[in-house]
Amino acid sequence: MTRVHRKNLGRRELLKSSLAAAGVWLAGFREAAWPEPVRNREIESFQNGKKLGIMGFSDEEQFPMGKLFGAELDARLFTDLSDLNPEIPHETTPTDTFYIRTGASQLLDSHTPWTVRVSGLLERPFDLSVSELEKATQPMGLHLLECAGNARRVHFGMMSVADWQGVPLTEILASAKAKPESSRVLISGFDRYVTPSVTSQPGASWIFTPGELKSAQAFLATKMNGQPLPRDHGAPVRLVVPGWYGCACIKWVNEIVLVDEFAEATSQMREYASRTMQTGVPQLAKDYRPAAIEQAVMPIRVEKWFAGGRIKYRIIGILWGGSCLVKSLGIRFNPEEDYVPVDSFRQAANEPWSFWEHSWTPKKPGKYLIWLRVMEPAVVARRLEAGYYVRSVEITEV
Ligand SMILES: Nc1nc2c(c(=O)[nH]1)N[C@H]1C(S)=C(S)[C@@H](COP(=O)(O)O)O[C@H]1N2
Ligand SMILES: [Mo]
């Protein structure tokens, strides 16, 4: 669409015609710049104030954050998001505290050279060696991963951002001569373990259309934050599908199979059907919607300040997910108060994440639930609206 054409369209028409050209539209919006944050007076008052401390969120368990515990399928490491710095908009998570959901299997053989077998509905199956992948590796940028099972209980610590390197799936698929009946791509990883899990099923694979892989700019990662992938993050090669939940980002990738329209959904797709907001648990892969992260917003820290001659609270939060830029956010301190616009936020792109902050002077002590909302009704944010990311704080001094 030309610029002149776009100018003549009303908002609704623009949305409609844009959705028709969804791929192009999403790609464009990801890069669109947004104005500098509106710095309001309330926020500026903190500059001459004194920080008195950090308020913990209530009703969240005590977990050792940033430390690995458990093994294999039950291994976990939760990232501490409470110390992110809004002054560093492109902050990444250090590799050693990047969240882990499933650790490397004790059955993984690190002695024989790793290959990714490309087979199924194509003219000639072939093997991709790790050294071939390494040679084709290129910078892929900053991308966020979030586990679809991320939860308040673990301080929403199953979410992190890394600077990735790898090979675009489109390049790999271009070297496969697909048969006409091939319509989807099954990507699988090694997923057998010594210890039976108490919480998860083994078996990790997901089925995508080539179009989904292309528009998400999915890649096989060989490096994160400039270093070779660590074992627990899928070494030597893992899938990253920017904007999709972590369950689709298969680790220890060993197989790519071209399949047809009637391919059955994998056990991983079924296990995650409700967490990726499918309708029921569809039998066939073609009946699954993209496991995309919808627009989400949450507070990560509540600071207590003495500023402008009184006690006030500074709420810092992040927004992530979604596919178009949000213009205004609302915040509500429940049950006492109504939604008001968030004082300041900056969102230059949906990925990897952005920051917002808000100044709050509660009228009386008590326990408050902090709700966030996207003010534009057109933005789909079902998890957010369902209260999934609501956190609570106990105020003792006002
Ligand atoms: N082979 C394999 N890949 C996997 C999984 C798994 O259990 N086995 N877990 C998935 C899930 S549910 C998530 S959230 C991400 C987590 O990636 P990370 O541990 O590197 O953060 O890996 C995905 N890839
Ligand atoms: Mo996950």
Short mmCIF file of C-alpha atoms and ligand atoms in Angstrom, two decimals, residues 73 98-103 145-149 158 160 164 188-191 193 200-201 203-205 224 232-234 238-239 245-253 268 272, ligand 1:
data_model
loop_
_atom_site.label_atom_id
_atom_site.label_comp_id
_atom_site.label_asym_id
_atom_site.label_seq_id
_atom_site.Cartn_x
_atom_site.Cartn_y
_atom_site.Cartn_z
CA LEU A 73 11.94 -32.48 32.60
CA PHE A 98 17.73 -16.94 31.52
CA TYR A 99 14.73 -19.02 32.56
CA ILE A 100 14.89 -22.78 32.14
CA ARG A 101 11.89 -25.02 31.62
CA THR A 102 13.27 -28.55 31.13
CA GLY A 103 16.97 -29.20 31.56
CA LEU A 145 10.74 -16.21 25.32
CA GLU A 146 7.84 -16.78 27.68
CA CYS A 147 6.59 -20.14 28.90
CA ALA A 148 2.85 -20.52 28.31
CA GLY A 149 2.75 -21.85 31.87
CA MET A 158 9.46 -17.88 33.10
CA SER A 160 13.57 -13.75 29.51
CA TRP A 164 20.20 -14.64 19.40
CA SER A 188 11.10 -32.10 16.70
CA GLY A 189 13.72 -32.20 19.39
CA PHE A 190 15.34 -34.85 21.49
CA ASP A 191 13.04 -35.45 24.45
CA TYR A 193 14.81 -38.63 29.92
CA SER A 200 5.24 -32.87 32.19
CA GLN A 201 5.00 -35.33 29.33
CA GLY A 203 7.97 -35.53 23.54
CA ALA A 204 8.70 -32.10 22.09
CA SER A 205 7.60 -31.14 18.60
CA MET A 224 22.62 -16.85 22.60
CA ASP A 232 20.00 -26.59 29.16
CA HIS A 233 18.88 -24.15 26.47
CA GLY A 234 18.97 -26.76 23.72
CA ARG A 238 17.10 -25.00 19.16
CA LEU A 239 14.15 -23.39 17.47
CA TYR A 245 5.13 -19.06 23.46
CA GLY A 246 8.18 -21.06 24.53
CA CYS A 247 6.42 -24.41 24.07
CA ALA A 248 6.83 -23.98 20.30
CA CYS A 249 10.55 -23.18 20.67
CA ILE A 250 11.79 -26.76 20.52
CA LYS A 251 15.21 -27.45 22.07
CA TRP A 252 17.77 -30.07 20.96
CA VAL A 253 16.24 -30.00 17.43
CA GLN A 268 3.27 -31.14 22.84
CA TYR A 272 -0.32 -26.91 25.58
N1 LIG B 1 13.05 -30.77 23.55
C1 LIG B 1 12.35 -29.92 24.32
N2 LIG B 1 12.19 -28.66 23.90
C2 LIG B 1 11.49 -27.77 24.65
C3 LIG B 1 10.88 -28.18 25.86
C4 LIG B 1 11.04 -29.51 26.27
O1 LIG B 1 10.56 -29.93 27.33
N3 LIG B 1 11.79 -30.35 25.49
N4 LIG B 1 10.15 -27.25 26.59
C5 LIG B 1 9.59 -26.14 25.83
C6 LIG B 1 9.01 -25.13 26.70
S1 LIG B 1 7.53 -25.52 27.41
C7 LIG B 1 9.60 -23.91 26.88
S2 LIG B 1 8.81 -22.70 27.77
C8 LIG B 1 10.92 -23.59 26.29
C9 LIG B 1 11.87 -23.09 27.36
O2 LIG B 1 13.12 -22.76 26.84
P1 LIG B 1 14.31 -22.40 27.82
O3 LIG B 1 14.36 -23.46 28.89
O4 LIG B 1 15.54 -22.31 27.00
O5 LIG B 1 13.96 -21.06 28.43
O6 LIG B 1 11.50 -24.71 25.66
C10 LIG B 1 10.62 -25.51 24.91
N5 LIG B 1 11.38 -26.49 24.21
#
